[in-house]
Amino acid sequence: MPTETTSPSTRIAIVGAGQVGGAVAYALILGSIACELLLVDVKVDLRDAQVRDLSDVAYATGAGMRVRAATHHEAGQCDIVIITAGSRYGFGETSIQHMHRNASLIRNVVKAMTPFRSDAIVLVVSNPVDLLTSIAQELAGLPKFQVFGSGTFLESVRIRGLLAEKAGVAANSIQLFVLGVQGDCQVVAWSSATINGIPLDKVLSPETFGHQELAKECKARAETIFSAKGATPFGIGSVVASICASILFDKREVRPISHYQPEFECCFSLPVILGRNGIMKTIDMPLASDENAAMARSAHRLKSAMELTDKK
Ligand SMILES: NC(=O)c1ccc[n+]([C@@H]2O[C@H](COP(=O)([O-])OP(=O)(O)OC[C@H]3O[C@@H](n4cnc5c(N)ncnc54)[C@H](O)[C@@H]3O)[C@@H](O)[C@H]2O)c1
Ligand SMILES: *[C@@H]1O[C@H](CO)[C@@H](O)[C@H](O)[C@H]1NC(C)=O
């Protein structure tokens, strides 16, 4: 039985059924965000085990969602294709070598799915997310507004949560974005932060929270989680499910998403309006001059990485 809220044939594919792919699937099933979920992985045993485990979740919710194994080609024919394929550090591998391996992984994954259904939406989650989104976009053969990455959405959610704890205000009453290229260069857009539309510094005195400490804690969290449990699945899982809901239910929510920036010819995060066709519009966010400069620096770093991986 199709769910009431999605059209009868809605299908989402997850390519890379590891820790993150599994958590994305779990969140999608609990939210009944599609009718059918297709899992793809080169590790066939792992893929099939995930299908069985997640089918139990679907049986338990009783919403009638189906989970099954699929090929890359079938994944490319879905409404949304989520790329969560990844590679672990090889023994003695340098970070440059690993970056090349990550770049060639996404090329193989995207090529194995082309030609995509013409209205498919491709959502890249694998890291380094902005680099891999930029590569996927070049190869997918789809309009640019249909290929994007989870970008700094998780970081934005996280910093709102951290600030909420300090300020004693609910996180969903805080508007604050982490933007730019995810990772070392990401930019917290403090200058445009508000609490229900009121500038942050009018509501909270900066002494009650430190900009720098919060930005640092936001960046460090992923590593802290990763070093203890070897993956960071749940946060990204729920963020990705929320992106899928924005798309399939045409919600027009404003989210920080990695997408094509014509000025820099690569993908990184700025707020967008998300709807059924993908990126409906970039929100031109007014930033302070130091924030704009930091955004440009982050974009140039990404461009250098792109040039490096182009040569291989
Ligand atoms: N964007 C974010 O905010 C964010 C957050 C957390 C994790 N991630 C990223 O998500 C990715 C997955 O992380 P994980 O912890 O699940 O790793 P994992 O190793 O548990 O899972 C990755 C899976 O991808 C599979 N895979 C490899 N090559 C494939 C191919 N060509 N086709 C299909 N599947 C393939 C592997 O077999 C493996 O099962 C990583 O790149 C990680 O860095 C991103
Ligand atoms: C390559 O991808 C893995 C996950 O798939 C990620 O943990 C790692 O940071 C990436 N390496 C580089 C150098 O970007």
mmCIF file of C-alpha atoms and ligand atoms in Angstrom:
data_model
loop_
_atom_site.group_PDB
_atom_site.id
_atom_site.type_symbol
_atom_site.label_atom_id
_atom_site.label_comp_id
_atom_site.label_asym_id
_atom_site.label_seq_id
_atom_site.Cartn_x
_atom_site.Cartn_y
_atom_site.Cartn_z
ATOM 1 C CA MET A 1 0.000 0.000 0.000
ATOM 2 C CA PRO A 2 1.395 3.405 -0.920
ATOM 3 C CA THR A 3 1.576 5.887 1.953
ATOM 4 C CA GLU A 4 -0.949 8.715 1.938
ATOM 5 C CA THR A 5 1.595 11.458 1.533
ATOM 6 C CA THR A 6 3.755 10.273 -1.370
ATOM 7 C CA SER A 7 2.762 9.441 -4.926
ATOM 8 C CA PRO A 8 2.367 5.677 -5.452
ATOM 9 C CA SER A 9 5.656 5.082 -7.214
ATOM 10 C CA THR A 10 8.085 7.195 -5.192
ATOM 11 C CA ARG A 11 11.457 5.489 -5.055
ATOM 12 C CA ILE A 12 14.677 6.499 -3.329
ATOM 13 C CA ALA A 13 17.999 4.756 -3.958
ATOM 14 C CA ILE A 14 20.913 4.707 -1.519
ATOM 15 C CA VAL A 15 24.258 3.939 -3.135
ATOM 16 C CA GLY A 16 26.660 2.792 -0.425
ATOM 17 C CA ALA A 17 24.804 0.781 2.211
ATOM 18 C CA GLY A 18 27.360 1.220 5.022
ATOM 19 C CA GLN A 19 26.930 3.050 8.325
ATOM 20 C CA VAL A 20 25.678 6.309 6.828
ATOM 21 C CA GLY A 21 23.589 4.664 4.082
ATOM 22 C CA GLY A 22 21.971 2.452 6.724
ATOM 23 C CA ALA A 23 21.149 5.392 9.008
ATOM 24 C CA VAL A 24 19.704 7.355 6.075
ATOM 25 C CA ALA A 25 17.516 4.356 5.211
ATOM 26 C CA TYR A 26 16.396 3.983 8.831
ATOM 27 C CA ALA A 27 15.346 7.650 9.035
ATOM 28 C CA LEU A 28 13.541 7.466 5.673
ATOM 29 C CA ILE A 29 11.580 4.379 6.747
ATOM 30 C CA LEU A 30 10.596 5.826 10.142
ATOM 31 C CA GLY A 31 9.408 8.970 8.355
ATOM 32 C CA SER A 32 7.598 6.996 5.578
ATOM 33 C CA ILE A 33 9.319 9.287 3.094
ATOM 34 C CA ALA A 34 8.973 7.006 0.027
ATOM 35 C CA CYS A 35 7.240 3.850 -1.148
ATOM 36 C CA GLU A 36 10.306 1.892 -2.113
ATOM 37 C CA LEU A 37 13.898 2.043 -0.980
ATOM 38 C CA LEU A 38 16.632 0.545 -3.181
ATOM 39 C CA LEU A 39 20.005 -0.296 -1.642
ATOM 40 C CA VAL A 40 23.158 -0.577 -3.753
ATOM 41 C CA ASP A 41 26.588 -1.656 -2.546
ATOM 42 C CA VAL A 42 29.578 -3.441 -4.019
ATOM 43 C CA LYS A 43 29.686 -5.527 -0.840
ATOM 44 C CA VAL A 44 26.815 -7.845 -1.687
ATOM 45 C CA ASP A 45 26.621 -9.577 1.705
ATOM 46 C CA LEU A 46 26.534 -6.272 3.551
ATOM 47 C CA ARG A 47 23.908 -4.910 1.154
ATOM 48 C CA ASP A 48 21.664 -7.957 1.596
ATOM 49 C CA ALA A 49 22.049 -7.884 5.378
ATOM 50 C CA GLN A 50 21.069 -4.203 5.407
ATOM 51 C CA VAL A 51 18.039 -4.986 3.229
ATOM 52 C CA ARG A 52 16.898 -7.660 5.704
ATOM 53 C CA ASP A 53 17.556 -5.588 8.819
ATOM 54 C CA LEU A 54 15.836 -2.502 7.367
ATOM 55 C CA SER A 55 12.909 -4.569 6.051
ATOM 56 C CA ASP A 56 12.231 -5.430 9.693
ATOM 57 C CA VAL A 57 12.001 -1.690 10.422
ATOM 58 C CA ALA A 58 9.521 -1.325 7.555
ATOM 59 C CA TYR A 59 7.444 -4.266 8.838
ATOM 60 C CA ALA A 60 7.468 -2.719 12.317
ATOM 61 C CA THR A 61 6.190 0.675 11.160
ATOM 62 C CA GLY A 62 3.433 -1.018 9.178
ATOM 63 C CA ALA A 63 3.452 1.781 6.587
ATOM 64 C CA GLY A 64 4.078 -0.663 3.761
ATOM 65 C CA MET A 65 7.401 0.681 2.603
ATOM 66 C CA ARG A 66 9.477 -1.870 0.671
ATOM 67 C CA VAL A 67 13.250 -2.260 0.876
ATOM 68 C CA ARG A 68 15.194 -4.187 -1.761
ATOM 69 C CA ALA A 69 18.652 -4.661 -3.245
ATOM 70 C CA ALA A 70 19.322 -3.026 -6.607
ATOM 71 C CA THR A 71 21.985 -2.334 -9.234
ATOM 72 C CA HIS A 72 23.612 1.040 -9.917
ATOM 73 C CA HIS A 73 21.616 1.265 -13.119
ATOM 74 C CA GLU A 74 18.282 0.780 -11.322
ATOM 75 C CA ALA A 75 19.320 3.424 -8.790
ATOM 76 C CA GLY A 76 19.682 5.968 -11.606
ATOM 77 C CA GLN A 77 15.993 5.476 -12.465
ATOM 78 C CA CYS A 78 14.710 6.533 -9.023
ATOM 79 C CA ASP A 79 13.178 9.855 -7.958
ATOM 80 C CA ILE A 80 16.121 10.552 -5.637
ATOM 81 C CA VAL A 81 19.567 8.928 -5.669
ATOM 82 C CA ILE A 82 21.557 9.379 -2.467
ATOM 83 C CA ILE A 83 25.292 8.723 -2.758
ATOM 84 C CA THR A 84 26.803 7.513 0.516
ATOM 85 C CA ALA A 85 29.526 5.272 -0.968
ATOM 86 C CA GLY A 86 32.880 5.731 0.708
ATOM 87 C CA SER A 87 36.341 4.352 1.155
ATOM 88 C CA ARG A 88 38.375 3.919 4.305
ATOM 89 C CA TYR A 89 41.983 5.121 4.557
ATOM 90 C CA GLY A 90 44.338 2.548 3.055
ATOM 91 C CA PHE A 91 47.430 1.498 5.017
ATOM 92 C CA GLY A 92 50.214 4.049 4.434
ATOM 93 C CA GLU A 93 48.010 6.110 2.130
ATOM 94 C CA THR A 94 48.542 9.900 2.088
ATOM 95 C CA SER A 95 45.577 12.255 2.196
ATOM 96 C CA ILE A 96 46.226 13.311 -1.419
ATOM 97 C CA GLN A 97 46.153 9.675 -2.535
ATOM 98 C CA HIS A 98 42.971 9.162 -0.581
ATOM 99 C CA MET A 99 41.403 12.244 -2.164
ATOM 100 C CA HIS A 100 42.202 10.843 -5.620
ATOM 101 C CA ARG A 101 40.669 7.543 -4.638
ATOM 102 C CA ASN A 102 37.541 9.309 -3.373
ATOM 103 C CA ALA A 103 37.302 11.282 -6.620
ATOM 104 C CA SER A 104 37.608 8.171 -8.763
ATOM 105 C CA LEU A 105 35.062 6.371 -6.572
ATOM 106 C CA ILE A 106 32.405 9.016 -7.282
ATOM 107 C CA ARG A 107 33.261 9.000 -10.995
ATOM 108 C CA ASN A 108 32.713 5.227 -11.128
ATOM 109 C CA VAL A 109 29.507 5.412 -9.119
ATOM 110 C CA VAL A 110 28.016 8.185 -11.283
ATOM 111 C CA LYS A 111 29.098 6.581 -14.570
ATOM 112 C CA ALA A 112 27.539 3.262 -13.510
ATOM 113 C CA MET A 113 24.191 5.023 -13.081
ATOM 114 C CA THR A 114 24.089 7.091 -16.301
ATOM 115 C CA PRO A 115 21.938 7.763 -18.171
ATOM 116 C CA PHE A 116 19.823 8.941 -15.242
ATOM 117 C CA ARG A 117 16.067 9.285 -15.435
ATOM 118 C CA SER A 118 15.733 12.836 -16.772
ATOM 119 C CA ASP A 119 14.026 14.169 -13.631
ATOM 120 C CA ALA A 120 16.162 12.243 -11.105
ATOM 121 C CA ILE A 121 17.633 14.174 -8.211
ATOM 122 C CA VAL A 122 21.151 13.237 -7.137
ATOM 123 C CA LEU A 123 22.159 14.006 -3.564
ATOM 124 C CA VAL A 124 25.836 13.547 -2.689
ATOM 125 C CA VAL A 125 26.658 12.820 0.961
ATOM 126 C CA SER A 126 30.089 11.175 0.584
ATOM 127 C CA ASN A 127 33.111 13.204 1.652
ATOM 128 C CA PRO A 128 34.769 15.480 0.766
ATOM 129 C CA VAL A 129 31.213 16.513 -0.026
ATOM 130 C CA ASP A 130 31.758 19.710 -2.045
ATOM 131 C CA LEU A 131 34.507 18.233 -4.199
ATOM 132 C CA LEU A 132 32.507 15.082 -4.896
ATOM 133 C CA THR A 133 29.322 17.063 -5.591
ATOM 134 C CA SER A 134 31.249 19.180 -8.106
ATOM 135 C CA ILE A 135 32.552 16.042 -9.838
ATOM 136 C CA ALA A 136 29.144 14.317 -9.797
ATOM 137 C CA GLN A 137 27.556 17.382 -11.325
ATOM 138 C CA GLU A 138 30.001 17.411 -14.235
ATOM 139 C CA LEU A 139 29.378 13.746 -15.033
ATOM 140 C CA ALA A 140 25.682 13.194 -14.293
ATOM 141 C CA GLY A 141 24.333 14.745 -17.512
ATOM 142 C CA LEU A 142 21.468 16.317 -15.537
ATOM 143 C CA PRO A 143 20.462 19.964 -15.073
ATOM 144 C CA LYS A 144 22.599 21.608 -12.383
ATOM 145 C CA PHE A 145 19.642 22.234 -10.048
ATOM 146 C CA GLN A 146 19.063 18.444 -9.843
ATOM 147 C CA VAL A 147 22.550 17.532 -8.546
ATOM 148 C CA PHE A 148 23.599 18.788 -5.140
ATOM 149 C CA GLY A 149 25.197 17.790 -1.846
ATOM 150 C CA SER A 150 24.251 17.723 1.834
ATOM 151 C CA GLY A 151 26.979 20.372 2.284
ATOM 152 C CA THR A 152 26.888 22.248 5.590
ATOM 153 C CA PHE A 153 23.303 21.362 6.523
ATOM 154 C CA LEU A 154 24.440 19.079 9.352
ATOM 155 C CA GLU A 155 26.905 21.696 10.638
ATOM 156 C CA SER A 156 24.140 24.341 10.565
ATOM 157 C CA VAL A 157 21.793 22.106 12.538
ATOM 158 C CA ARG A 158 24.589 21.340 14.986
ATOM 159 C CA ILE A 159 25.650 24.935 15.630
ATOM 160 C CA ARG A 160 22.018 25.950 16.199
ATOM 161 C CA GLY A 161 21.768 23.163 18.750
ATOM 162 C CA LEU A 162 24.970 24.225 20.505
ATOM 163 C CA LEU A 163 23.848 27.859 20.617
ATOM 164 C CA ALA A 164 20.377 26.828 21.811
ATOM 165 C CA GLU A 165 21.923 25.076 24.798
ATOM 166 C CA LYS A 166 23.928 28.181 25.719
ATOM 167 C CA ALA A 167 21.100 30.626 25.112
ATOM 168 C CA GLY A 168 18.225 28.671 26.624
ATOM 169 C CA VAL A 169 16.187 29.117 23.411
ATOM 170 C CA ALA A 170 14.766 26.316 21.267
ATOM 171 C CA ALA A 171 17.050 25.455 18.357
ATOM 172 C CA ASN A 172 14.217 25.881 15.848
ATOM 173 C CA SER A 173 13.787 29.516 16.939
ATOM 174 C CA ILE A 174 17.374 30.218 15.868
ATOM 175 C CA GLN A 175 18.324 31.109 12.300
ATOM 176 C CA LEU A 176 22.037 30.601 11.814
ATOM 177 C CA PHE A 177 23.890 29.093 8.869
ATOM 178 C CA VAL A 178 27.251 27.459 8.381
ATOM 179 C CA LEU A 179 28.152 28.093 4.722
ATOM 180 C CA GLY A 180 30.932 27.660 2.173
ATOM 181 C CA VAL A 181 33.089 24.588 1.697
ATOM 182 C CA GLN A 182 32.470 22.053 4.456
ATOM 183 C CA GLY A 183 35.466 21.293 6.669
ATOM 184 C CA ASP A 184 38.392 23.446 7.750
ATOM 185 C CA CYS A 185 37.240 26.452 5.687
ATOM 186 C CA GLN A 186 33.521 26.461 6.478
ATOM 187 C CA VAL A 187 32.117 29.860 7.462
ATOM 188 C CA VAL A 188 29.642 30.569 10.266
ATOM 189 C CA ALA A 189 27.426 33.431 9.069
ATOM 190 C CA TRP A 190 27.151 35.157 12.445
ATOM 191 C CA SER A 191 26.343 38.532 10.890
ATOM 192 C CA SER A 192 22.968 37.276 9.645
ATOM 193 C CA ALA A 193 22.068 35.191 12.716
ATOM 194 C CA THR A 194 18.671 35.893 14.261
ATOM 195 C CA ILE A 195 16.358 34.628 16.955
ATOM 196 C CA ASN A 196 12.949 34.647 15.332
ATOM 197 C CA GLY A 197 14.042 37.465 13.044
ATOM 198 C CA ILE A 198 15.652 39.608 15.745
ATOM 199 C CA PRO A 199 19.419 40.025 15.263
ATOM 200 C CA LEU A 200 21.245 37.633 17.561
ATOM 201 C CA ASP A 201 23.372 40.325 19.228
ATOM 202 C CA LYS A 202 20.214 42.246 20.211
ATOM 203 C CA VAL A 203 18.910 39.216 22.105
ATOM 204 C CA LEU A 204 22.075 37.705 23.548
ATOM 205 C CA SER A 205 25.161 39.460 24.722
ATOM 206 C CA PRO A 206 28.233 37.963 23.054
ATOM 207 C CA GLU A 207 29.674 37.277 26.534
ATOM 208 C CA THR A 208 27.073 34.556 27.081
ATOM 209 C CA PHE A 209 28.503 32.550 24.219
ATOM 210 C CA GLY A 210 31.779 32.707 22.294
ATOM 211 C CA HIS A 211 31.536 32.756 18.506
ATOM 212 C CA GLN A 212 34.891 31.128 18.145
ATOM 213 C CA GLU A 213 34.330 28.366 20.684
ATOM 214 C CA LEU A 214 31.001 27.425 19.126
ATOM 215 C CA ALA A 215 32.480 27.382 15.610
ATOM 216 C CA LYS A 216 35.350 25.247 16.868
ATOM 217 C CA GLU A 217 33.113 22.828 18.735
ATOM 218 C CA CYS A 218 30.900 22.530 15.653
ATOM 219 C CA LYS A 219 33.923 21.568 13.532
ATOM 220 C CA ALA A 220 35.469 19.226 16.098
ATOM 221 C CA ARG A 221 32.326 17.194 16.819
ATOM 222 C CA ALA A 222 32.473 14.962 13.760
ATOM 223 C CA GLU A 223 36.029 13.931 14.620
ATOM 224 C CA THR A 224 35.181 13.261 18.257
ATOM 225 C CA ILE A 225 32.289 11.035 17.222
ATOM 226 C CA PHE A 226 34.274 9.343 14.459
ATOM 227 C CA SER A 227 37.269 8.544 16.642
ATOM 228 C CA ALA A 228 35.104 6.777 19.226
ATOM 229 C CA LYS A 229 32.654 4.933 16.965
ATOM 230 C CA GLY A 230 34.270 4.864 13.508
ATOM 231 C CA ALA A 231 31.316 6.548 11.804
ATOM 232 C CA THR A 232 28.951 9.505 12.212
ATOM 233 C CA PRO A 233 25.701 8.016 10.983
ATOM 234 C CA PHE A 234 22.709 9.365 12.915
ATOM 235 C CA GLY A 235 23.054 13.133 12.491
ATOM 236 C CA ILE A 236 23.594 12.945 8.748
ATOM 237 C CA GLY A 237 20.901 10.249 8.481
ATOM 238 C CA SER A 238 18.196 12.536 9.825
ATOM 239 C CA VAL A 239 19.433 15.550 7.863
ATOM 240 C CA VAL A 240 19.341 13.595 4.594
ATOM 241 C CA ALA A 241 15.846 12.283 5.346
ATOM 242 C CA SER A 242 14.711 15.865 5.907
ATOM 243 C CA ILE A 243 16.210 16.910 2.530
ATOM 244 C CA CYS A 244 14.313 14.057 0.833
ATOM 245 C CA ALA A 245 11.065 15.152 2.507
ATOM 246 C CA SER A 246 11.611 18.765 1.368
ATOM 247 C CA ILE A 247 12.007 17.494 -2.196
ATOM 248 C CA LEU A 248 9.284 14.863 -2.427
ATOM 249 C CA PHE A 249 6.659 16.917 -0.574
ATOM 250 C CA ASP A 250 7.714 20.107 -2.433
ATOM 251 C CA LYS A 251 8.082 21.892 0.899
ATOM 252 C CA ARG A 252 10.131 24.920 -0.318
ATOM 253 C CA GLU A 253 12.163 24.954 2.887
ATOM 254 C CA VAL A 254 15.316 27.063 3.089
ATOM 255 C CA ARG A 255 18.357 24.848 3.643
ATOM 256 C CA PRO A 256 22.125 25.269 3.365
ATOM 257 C CA ILE A 257 22.936 22.918 0.500
ATOM 258 C CA SER A 258 26.053 22.402 -1.626
ATOM 259 C CA HIS A 259 25.133 23.460 -5.158
ATOM 260 C CA TYR A 260 26.663 25.020 -8.250
ATOM 261 C CA GLN A 261 28.126 28.497 -7.831
ATOM 262 C CA PRO A 262 28.621 30.023 -11.305
ATOM 263 C CA GLU A 263 31.045 32.647 -10.007
ATOM 264 C CA PHE A 264 33.460 29.951 -8.798
ATOM 265 C CA GLU A 265 32.502 27.073 -11.143
ATOM 266 C CA CYS A 266 32.234 24.564 -8.310
ATOM 267 C CA CYS A 267 29.736 23.468 -5.657
ATOM 268 C CA PHE A 268 29.553 24.659 -2.063
ATOM 269 C CA SER A 269 26.845 25.632 0.404
ATOM 270 C CA LEU A 270 24.615 28.669 0.385
ATOM 271 C CA PRO A 271 20.982 28.696 1.531
ATOM 272 C CA VAL A 272 18.530 27.510 -1.133
ATOM 273 C CA ILE A 273 14.820 26.905 -1.491
ATOM 274 C CA LEU A 274 14.314 23.142 -1.897
ATOM 275 C CA GLY A 275 11.345 21.723 -3.761
ATOM 276 C CA ARG A 276 10.190 18.906 -6.016
ATOM 277 C CA ASN A 277 12.503 19.920 -8.876
ATOM 278 C CA GLY A 278 15.520 20.241 -6.588
ATOM 279 C CA ILE A 279 17.154 23.627 -6.024
ATOM 280 C CA MET A 280 14.425 26.198 -6.770
ATOM 281 C CA LYS A 281 16.510 29.265 -5.960
ATOM 282 C CA THR A 282 19.679 30.367 -4.174
ATOM 283 C CA ILE A 283 19.003 32.835 -1.373
ATOM 284 C CA ASP A 284 21.406 35.697 -1.733
ATOM 285 C CA MET A 285 22.403 36.083 1.869
ATOM 286 C CA PRO A 286 23.915 39.384 2.963
ATOM 287 C CA LEU A 287 27.237 38.621 4.687
ATOM 288 C CA ALA A 288 29.809 40.749 6.468
ATOM 289 C CA SER A 289 32.926 41.532 4.437
ATOM 290 C CA ASP A 290 35.155 39.195 6.489
ATOM 291 C CA GLU A 291 32.612 36.406 5.992
ATOM 292 C CA ASN A 292 32.523 37.042 2.234
ATOM 293 C CA ALA A 293 36.301 36.945 2.118
ATOM 294 C CA ALA A 294 36.311 33.651 4.046
ATOM 295 C CA MET A 295 33.748 32.218 1.605
ATOM 296 C CA ALA A 296 35.951 33.145 -1.352
ATOM 297 C CA ARG A 297 38.985 31.588 0.370
ATOM 298 C CA SER A 298 37.079 28.366 0.941
ATOM 299 C CA ALA A 299 36.009 28.318 -2.728
ATOM 300 C CA HIS A 300 39.581 28.822 -3.936
ATOM 301 C CA ARG A 301 40.808 25.952 -1.780
ATOM 302 C CA LEU A 302 38.155 23.736 -3.342
ATOM 303 C CA LYS A 303 39.101 24.845 -6.865
ATOM 304 C CA SER A 304 42.722 23.852 -6.220
ATOM 305 C CA ALA A 305 41.600 20.421 -5.039
ATOM 306 C CA MET A 306 39.450 20.094 -8.166
ATOM 307 C CA GLU A 307 42.379 20.954 -10.413
ATOM 308 C CA LEU A 308 44.500 18.367 -8.626
ATOM 309 C CA THR A 309 41.921 15.615 -9.108
ATOM 310 C CA ASP A 310 41.276 16.657 -12.756
ATOM 311 C CA LYS A 311 44.812 15.706 -13.613
ATOM 312 C CA LYS A 312 44.317 12.081 -12.581
HETATM 313 N N1 LIG B 1 28.349 15.035 4.285
HETATM 314 C C1 LIG B 1 28.350 14.753 5.579
HETATM 315 O O1 LIG B 1 27.999 15.607 6.400
HETATM 316 C C2 LIG B 1 28.768 13.377 6.033
HETATM 317 C C3 LIG B 1 28.583 12.959 7.355
HETATM 318 C C4 LIG B 1 28.979 11.682 7.726
HETATM 319 C C5 LIG B 1 29.587 10.858 6.789
HETATM 320 N N2 LIG B 1 29.760 11.270 5.505
HETATM 321 C C6 LIG B 1 30.378 10.437 4.476
HETATM 322 O O2 LIG B 1 29.506 9.384 4.094
HETATM 323 C C7 LIG B 1 30.297 8.351 3.480
HETATM 324 C C8 LIG B 1 29.933 6.983 4.009
HETATM 325 O O3 LIG B 1 30.391 6.829 5.352
HETATM 326 P P1 LIG B 1 30.163 5.474 6.153
HETATM 327 O O4 LIG B 1 30.573 5.707 7.547
HETATM 328 O O5 LIG B 1 28.821 4.952 5.851
HETATM 329 O O6 LIG B 1 31.237 4.512 5.446
HETATM 330 P P2 LIG B 1 31.135 2.919 5.278
HETATM 331 O O7 LIG B 1 32.497 2.466 4.930
HETATM 332 O O8 LIG B 1 30.421 2.330 6.433
HETATM 333 O O9 LIG B 1 30.174 2.736 4.010
HETATM 334 C C9 LIG B 1 30.548 3.040 2.722
HETATM 335 C C10 LIG B 1 29.984 1.951 1.818
HETATM 336 O O10 LIG B 1 30.183 2.320 0.439
HETATM 337 C C11 LIG B 1 30.358 1.128 -0.284
HETATM 338 N N3 LIG B 1 30.917 1.380 -1.616
HETATM 339 C C12 LIG B 1 32.208 1.617 -1.964
HETATM 340 N N4 LIG B 1 32.312 1.766 -3.290
HETATM 341 C C13 LIG B 1 31.063 1.619 -3.809
HETATM 342 C C14 LIG B 1 30.530 1.650 -5.132
HETATM 343 N N5 LIG B 1 31.308 1.898 -6.186
HETATM 344 N N6 LIG B 1 29.209 1.462 -5.284
HETATM 345 C C15 LIG B 1 28.407 1.216 -4.217
HETATM 346 N N7 LIG B 1 28.864 1.174 -2.958
HETATM 347 C C16 LIG B 1 30.167 1.364 -2.750
HETATM 348 C C17 LIG B 1 31.255 0.318 0.624
HETATM 349 O O11 LIG B 1 31.226 -1.065 0.248
HETATM 350 C C18 LIG B 1 30.669 0.582 1.991
HETATM 351 O O12 LIG B 1 29.716 -0.387 2.362
HETATM 352 C C19 LIG B 1 31.756 8.747 3.729
HETATM 353 O O13 LIG B 1 32.252 9.372 2.574
HETATM 354 C C20 LIG B 1 31.646 9.719 4.870
HETATM 355 O O14 LIG B 1 32.764 10.565 4.941
HETATM 356 C C21 LIG B 1 29.353 12.517 5.124
HETATM 357 C C1 LIG B 2 37.835 10.172 1.477
HETATM 358 O O1 LIG B 2 36.568 9.674 1.859
HETATM 359 C C2 LIG B 2 36.470 9.215 3.207
HETATM 360 C C3 LIG B 2 35.119 8.617 3.418
HETATM 361 O O2 LIG B 2 34.612 7.997 2.308
HETATM 362 C C4 LIG B 2 36.687 10.372 4.138
HETATM 363 O O3 LIG B 2 36.606 9.930 5.480
HETATM 364 C C5 LIG B 2 38.049 10.963 3.877
HETATM 365 O O4 LIG B 2 38.201 12.133 4.661
HETATM 366 C C6 LIG B 2 38.219 11.323 2.407
HETATM 367 N N1 LIG B 2 39.607 11.663 2.199
HETATM 368 C C7 LIG B 2 40.026 12.816 1.704
HETATM 369 C C8 LIG B 2 41.490 13.051 1.676
HETATM 370 O O5 LIG B 2 39.277 13.674 1.289
#
